[in-house]
Amino acid sequence: MAVKSKANQSQGMLMFTLTANQQMFAIGTLKVREIVPYLPTTQIPYSHHHVVGTVAIRELNVPVIDMPAAIGFRPIQPEEYSSCFLIVTDCLRTVVAFMVRSIEKIIDCDWRNIEPSPPTAGNNVFVTGITRYEEQIVQMLDVELLLSKIYPLSESARIPILTDVQREKLKALNILLVDDSTIARRQLANALDSINIPYQICTNGDEALHCMRECAKQGQGIDLLVSDIEMPGLDGYELAFETQSDPELRHAYIILHTSLSSEICVNRANQVGAHEALEKFNAGDLIKAMLRGADSIAKEKEPLID
């Protein structure tokens, strides 16, 4: 009989429209702090051209991003603002408000039923997954990619600095990176490429679990698993639980990362057997966690002294 995971298999999905033809888009509700009707904005000199200004929400000055314009659609015109809504999100350690044309509804959503964006869509597409609701196609937006275009990471955040000893510790390990977001995969890969650390990479949890089992069969089991939490199909919590439940895989040091700023994510990660949970993306924090994993693995391999 299959063991039921302790992790939640579903999360809410907030659906909204960005275009006049009512095409449906969505983001996971864990990223959403609140939804408010449009509020008049204060313009910011020299801000990104998709940032229409800032609003004061609960004592925070929150930048407002024209979401349709940011992903390539016609910008929302000033005369339309009053009928729009602001989705206030907490993602990548940044609180921002996305202006959308309408809010449809919040529904329960099993991420196992969300199909990854097709590879033919390209590397810079803002859609991370596709599902259906009442015969309508709903596109899950890659908020991380969108924000990275408006607020690029600094060079210091992208490239960590390692000593030769630290680098050799990591180079000796089999590392697997897992993320459904194009930009997140690129950031993870760039961080390790910049310090000459080899790795494998997967785009979702199901692919990662298959990869780990194949590596174990070949006697080259994964030592460090670095996975996103929110993914279509098998999410990060599920992947961590399945890894810990498999005697052939459970030696892996598991680092989960998320765009959400919440202690809840850390608690859930610990419940399903992950060793660490990080807010993404900070290359320095990630490498420090991986080094802690390398030290932990080395200690387990030390011979016992009577």
Short mmCIF file of C-alpha atoms in Angstrom, two decimals:
data_model
loop_
_atom_site.label_atom_id
_atom_site.label_comp_id
_atom_site.label_asym_id
_atom_site.label_seq_id
_atom_site.Cartn_x
_atom_site.Cartn_y
_atom_site.Cartn_z
CA MET A 1 0.00 0.00 0.00
CA ALA A 2 1.31 3.42 -0.94
CA VAL A 3 2.45 5.68 1.89
CA LYS A 4 0.53 8.96 1.95
CA SER A 5 2.74 12.01 2.10
CA LYS A 6 2.51 14.40 5.02
CA ALA A 7 2.80 17.27 2.58
CA ASN A 8 -0.22 19.09 1.20
CA GLN A 9 -0.79 17.98 -2.38
CA SER A 10 -2.75 21.05 -3.42
CA GLN A 11 -2.81 24.78 -2.93
CA GLY A 12 -5.17 27.55 -3.91
CA MET A 13 -4.98 29.15 -7.33
CA LEU A 14 -5.93 32.79 -7.90
CA MET A 15 -7.35 33.30 -11.39
CA PHE A 16 -7.46 36.70 -13.11
CA THR A 17 -7.54 38.31 -16.55
CA LEU A 18 -5.01 40.54 -18.24
CA THR A 19 -6.49 41.03 -21.70
CA ALA A 20 -9.75 42.27 -23.20
CA ASN A 21 -10.59 38.77 -24.49
CA GLN A 22 -10.77 37.45 -20.89
CA GLN A 23 -7.88 35.01 -21.33
CA MET A 24 -7.35 33.33 -17.97
CA PHE A 25 -4.10 33.47 -15.98
CA ALA A 26 -3.26 32.39 -12.45
CA ILE A 27 -0.69 32.34 -9.67
CA GLY A 28 -0.51 30.19 -6.53
CA THR A 29 -2.24 31.76 -3.53
CA LEU A 30 0.76 31.21 -1.27
CA LYS A 31 2.43 34.11 -3.09
CA VAL A 32 -0.55 36.41 -2.48
CA ARG A 33 -0.71 38.70 0.56
CA GLU A 34 -3.96 40.41 -0.36
CA ILE A 35 -6.11 41.70 -3.21
CA VAL A 36 -7.32 45.32 -3.26
CA PRO A 37 -9.15 47.53 -5.76
CA TYR A 38 -6.91 49.91 -7.68
CA LEU A 39 -5.46 52.71 -5.58
CA PRO A 40 -4.04 55.98 -6.98
CA THR A 41 -0.27 55.69 -7.38
CA THR A 42 2.63 58.03 -6.83
CA GLN A 43 5.07 57.99 -9.72
CA ILE A 44 8.73 57.12 -9.12
CA PRO A 45 11.35 58.99 -11.17
CA TYR A 46 13.59 56.72 -13.29
CA SER A 47 11.65 53.58 -12.33
CA HIS A 48 11.19 50.66 -14.70
CA HIS A 49 8.75 51.49 -17.49
CA HIS A 50 6.34 48.75 -16.36
CA VAL A 51 6.17 50.19 -12.83
CA VAL A 52 3.28 52.67 -12.84
CA GLY A 53 4.08 54.03 -9.36
CA THR A 54 3.79 53.13 -5.69
CA VAL A 55 0.87 52.82 -3.28
CA ALA A 56 0.76 52.79 0.52
CA ILE A 57 -0.66 49.48 1.76
CA ARG A 58 -0.55 48.65 5.47
CA GLU A 59 2.33 51.07 6.10
CA LEU A 60 4.34 49.68 3.19
CA ASN A 61 5.23 51.61 0.04
CA VAL A 62 4.50 49.00 -2.59
CA PRO A 63 5.51 49.33 -6.26
CA VAL A 64 2.68 48.67 -8.73
CA ILE A 65 3.55 46.70 -11.88
CA ASP A 66 1.38 46.71 -14.99
CA MET A 67 1.26 42.91 -15.36
CA PRO A 68 -0.17 42.78 -18.90
CA ALA A 69 2.58 45.09 -20.17
CA ALA A 70 5.25 43.21 -18.22
CA ILE A 71 4.48 39.92 -19.99
CA GLY A 72 4.08 41.41 -23.45
CA PHE A 73 0.41 42.40 -23.79
CA ARG A 74 -1.09 45.85 -24.37
CA PRO A 75 -0.46 48.06 -21.32
CA ILE A 76 -3.42 49.01 -19.17
CA GLN A 77 -4.38 52.58 -20.06
CA PRO A 78 -4.74 55.24 -17.32
CA GLU A 79 -8.46 55.58 -18.02
CA GLU A 80 -8.85 51.85 -17.23
CA TYR A 81 -7.06 51.95 -13.89
CA SER A 82 -10.15 52.62 -11.76
CA SER A 83 -11.75 49.29 -12.76
CA CYS A 84 -8.59 47.25 -12.15
CA PHE A 85 -7.33 45.32 -9.13
CA LEU A 86 -3.99 45.01 -7.37
CA ILE A 87 -2.65 41.58 -6.40
CA VAL A 88 -0.16 42.22 -3.59
CA THR A 89 2.48 39.48 -3.58
CA ASP A 90 5.44 38.52 -1.45
CA CYS A 91 7.94 36.84 -3.74
CA LEU A 92 11.74 36.76 -4.05
CA ARG A 93 11.90 38.74 -0.80
CA THR A 94 10.07 41.58 -2.54
CA VAL A 95 6.56 42.89 -1.86
CA VAL A 96 5.00 44.18 -5.10
CA ALA A 97 1.49 44.74 -6.43
CA PHE A 98 0.52 43.45 -9.87
CA MET A 99 -2.23 45.42 -11.59
CA VAL A 100 -4.67 43.15 -13.45
CA ARG A 101 -7.85 43.84 -15.36
CA SER A 102 -10.14 41.61 -13.29
CA ILE A 103 -10.10 39.07 -10.49
CA GLU A 104 -12.05 35.92 -11.32
CA LYS A 105 -11.94 33.52 -8.38
CA ILE A 106 -9.78 31.46 -6.05
CA ILE A 107 -10.09 27.70 -6.46
CA ASP A 108 -8.46 24.61 -5.02
CA CYS A 109 -5.84 23.24 -7.38
CA ASP A 110 -3.94 19.97 -7.40
CA TRP A 111 -0.54 20.81 -8.84
CA ARG A 112 -0.26 17.23 -10.08
CA ASN A 113 -2.81 18.14 -12.74
CA ILE A 114 -0.86 21.15 -14.02
CA GLU A 115 1.12 20.42 -17.15
CA PRO A 116 4.55 22.07 -17.53
CA SER A 117 4.86 24.71 -20.23
CA PRO A 118 5.89 23.00 -23.50
CA PRO A 119 9.62 23.21 -24.33
CA THR A 120 8.74 24.66 -27.74
CA ALA A 121 7.43 27.78 -25.99
CA GLY A 122 11.03 28.99 -25.53
CA ASN A 123 13.25 29.93 -22.60
CA ASN A 124 11.82 33.34 -21.77
CA VAL A 125 8.11 32.48 -21.74
CA PHE A 126 6.33 33.76 -18.62
CA VAL A 127 4.10 30.68 -18.33
CA THR A 128 5.34 27.93 -16.01
CA GLY A 129 2.36 25.58 -16.29
CA ILE A 130 -1.03 25.04 -17.97
CA THR A 131 -4.25 23.60 -16.59
CA ARG A 132 -8.00 23.71 -17.30
CA TYR A 133 -10.93 25.00 -15.31
CA GLU A 134 -14.51 24.62 -16.57
CA GLU A 135 -13.25 24.00 -20.12
CA GLN A 136 -11.06 27.10 -20.04
CA ILE A 137 -7.29 27.00 -20.41
CA VAL A 138 -5.59 28.61 -17.43
CA GLN A 139 -1.93 29.64 -17.69
CA MET A 140 0.17 29.69 -14.52
CA LEU A 141 2.49 32.69 -14.61
CA ASP A 142 6.18 32.53 -13.72
CA VAL A 143 6.29 35.41 -11.25
CA GLU A 144 10.00 34.87 -10.57
CA LEU A 145 10.87 35.40 -14.23
CA LEU A 146 8.67 38.48 -14.42
CA LEU A 147 10.23 40.07 -11.35
CA SER A 148 13.75 39.23 -12.51
CA LYS A 149 13.17 41.28 -15.66
CA ILE A 150 12.09 44.33 -13.66
CA TYR A 151 14.47 43.93 -10.71
CA PRO A 152 17.61 42.17 -12.01
CA LEU A 153 19.80 40.57 -9.38
CA SER A 154 23.01 42.33 -8.48
CA GLU A 155 26.29 40.73 -9.51
CA SER A 156 27.14 40.04 -5.86
CA ALA A 157 23.87 38.12 -5.39
CA ARG A 158 24.48 35.98 -8.47
CA ILE A 159 28.10 34.92 -8.02
CA PRO A 160 29.21 33.41 -4.69
CA ILE A 161 32.85 33.32 -3.60
CA LEU A 162 34.39 30.01 -2.51
CA THR A 163 37.79 28.92 -1.28
CA ASP A 164 39.53 26.11 -3.14
CA VAL A 165 38.83 23.74 -0.25
CA GLN A 166 35.11 24.55 -0.32
CA ARG A 167 34.97 24.16 -4.07
CA GLU A 168 36.56 20.72 -3.94
CA LYS A 169 34.05 19.64 -1.28
CA LEU A 170 31.20 20.42 -3.62
CA LYS A 171 32.86 19.09 -6.77
CA ALA A 172 33.08 15.64 -5.16
CA LEU A 173 29.28 15.44 -4.81
CA ASN A 174 26.54 14.45 -7.25
CA ILE A 175 24.24 17.49 -7.28
CA LEU A 176 20.71 17.64 -8.69
CA LEU A 177 18.89 20.97 -9.23
CA VAL A 178 15.11 20.97 -9.70
CA ASP A 179 12.92 23.94 -10.66
CA ASP A 180 10.04 24.52 -13.05
CA SER A 181 10.89 28.21 -13.48
CA THR A 182 13.15 29.01 -16.43
CA ILE A 183 14.77 31.98 -14.69
CA ALA A 184 15.26 30.06 -11.44
CA ARG A 185 16.97 27.19 -13.28
CA ARG A 186 19.19 29.68 -15.04
CA GLN A 187 20.10 31.39 -11.76
CA LEU A 188 20.85 28.08 -10.06
CA ALA A 189 22.94 26.91 -13.00
CA ASN A 190 24.78 30.23 -13.31
CA ALA A 191 25.65 30.19 -9.61
CA LEU A 192 27.29 26.76 -9.89
CA ASP A 193 28.80 27.40 -13.33
CA SER A 194 30.49 30.52 -11.98
CA ILE A 195 32.39 28.46 -9.40
CA ASN A 196 32.96 25.45 -11.68
CA ILE A 197 30.73 22.99 -9.82
CA PRO A 198 29.17 20.14 -11.90
CA TYR A 199 25.46 19.34 -11.54
CA GLN A 200 22.41 17.79 -13.19
CA ILE A 201 19.18 19.74 -13.65
CA CYS A 202 15.50 18.76 -13.93
CA THR A 203 12.41 20.81 -14.69
CA ASN A 204 9.93 19.10 -12.34
CA GLY A 205 9.66 16.70 -9.41
CA ASP A 206 8.58 13.65 -11.38
CA GLU A 207 11.57 13.97 -13.69
CA ALA A 208 13.85 14.48 -10.69
CA LEU A 209 12.60 11.40 -8.85
CA HIS A 210 13.12 9.27 -11.97
CA CYS A 211 16.61 10.75 -12.39
CA MET A 212 17.52 10.00 -8.75
CA ARG A 213 16.40 6.40 -9.06
CA GLU A 214 18.32 5.89 -12.28
CA CYS A 215 21.46 7.39 -10.72
CA ALA A 216 21.07 5.10 -7.69
CA LYS A 217 20.80 2.04 -9.97
CA GLN A 218 24.09 3.05 -11.59
CA GLY A 219 25.79 3.40 -8.21
CA GLN A 220 26.04 7.17 -8.54
CA GLY A 221 23.32 8.31 -6.16
CA ILE A 222 22.46 11.99 -5.75
CA ASP A 223 24.21 13.51 -2.72
CA LEU A 224 22.70 17.01 -2.80
CA LEU A 225 19.12 17.64 -3.91
CA VAL A 226 18.26 21.33 -4.41
CA SER A 227 14.59 21.68 -5.29
CA ASP A 228 11.92 24.33 -5.68
CA ILE A 229 8.82 23.79 -3.54
CA GLU A 230 6.08 24.96 -5.90
CA MET A 231 6.11 22.85 -9.07
CA PRO A 232 3.55 21.20 -11.35
CA GLY A 233 3.18 17.47 -10.79
CA LEU A 234 5.30 16.28 -7.88
CA ASP A 235 6.05 19.39 -5.80
CA GLY A 236 9.12 19.94 -3.65
CA TYR A 237 7.50 18.69 -0.45
CA GLU A 238 6.39 15.50 -2.20
CA LEU A 239 9.80 15.03 -3.79
CA ALA A 240 11.51 15.40 -0.40
CA PHE A 241 9.09 12.93 1.20
CA GLU A 242 9.52 10.38 -1.60
CA THR A 243 13.30 10.74 -1.38
CA GLN A 244 13.33 10.19 2.38
CA SER A 245 10.96 7.21 2.04
CA ASP A 246 13.21 5.38 -0.44
CA PRO A 247 16.14 3.54 1.21
CA GLU A 248 18.15 3.90 -2.02
CA LEU A 249 17.75 7.69 -2.07
CA ARG A 250 17.42 8.83 1.53
CA HIS A 251 21.12 9.56 2.01
CA ALA A 252 20.68 12.74 -0.09
CA TYR A 253 20.95 16.07 1.70
CA ILE A 254 17.77 17.94 0.72
CA ILE A 255 17.59 21.71 0.32
CA LEU A 256 14.18 23.12 -0.60
CA HIS A 257 13.88 26.69 -1.81
CA THR A 258 10.87 28.88 -2.41
CA SER A 259 9.91 32.33 -3.62
CA LEU A 260 7.58 32.63 -0.63
CA SER A 261 8.56 34.56 2.48
CA SER A 262 7.02 32.38 5.17
CA GLU A 263 8.07 30.33 8.17
CA ILE A 264 5.29 27.91 7.21
CA CYS A 265 7.37 26.71 4.27
CA VAL A 266 10.31 25.95 6.57
CA ASN A 267 8.11 23.99 8.99
CA ARG A 268 6.54 21.94 6.20
CA ALA A 269 9.96 21.29 4.68
CA ASN A 270 11.20 19.89 7.98
CA GLN A 271 8.09 17.70 8.34
CA VAL A 272 8.70 15.96 5.01
CA GLY A 273 12.37 15.29 5.67
CA ALA A 274 14.16 18.22 4.06
CA HIS A 275 17.31 19.35 5.81
CA GLU A 276 16.94 23.03 4.93
CA ALA A 277 14.48 25.48 3.37
CA LEU A 278 15.60 28.76 1.80
CA GLU A 279 13.89 31.77 0.29
CA LYS A 280 15.10 32.00 -3.28
CA PHE A 281 17.11 33.37 -4.81
CA ASN A 282 20.36 34.32 -3.09
CA ALA A 283 23.39 32.52 -4.48
CA GLY A 284 25.44 33.04 -1.33
CA ASP A 285 22.78 31.52 0.94
CA LEU A 286 22.37 28.58 -1.41
CA ILE A 287 26.10 27.81 -1.57
CA LYS A 288 26.37 28.06 2.24
CA ALA A 289 23.53 25.55 2.56
CA MET A 290 25.21 23.24 0.05
CA LEU A 291 28.46 23.45 2.00
CA ARG A 292 26.60 22.52 5.18
CA GLY A 293 25.25 19.57 3.25
CA ALA A 294 28.73 18.60 2.12
CA ASP A 295 29.96 18.71 5.73
CA SER A 296 27.00 16.63 6.90
CA ILE A 297 27.62 14.00 4.20
CA ALA A 298 31.33 13.89 5.06
CA LYS A 299 30.56 13.28 8.75
CA GLU A 300 28.25 10.40 7.88
CA LYS A 301 31.04 8.79 5.86
CA GLU A 302 33.60 9.06 8.67
CA PRO A 303 34.56 5.64 10.09
CA LEU A 304 33.41 4.95 13.65
CA ILE A 305 36.24 4.79 16.21
CA ASP A 306 35.84 2.29 19.03
#
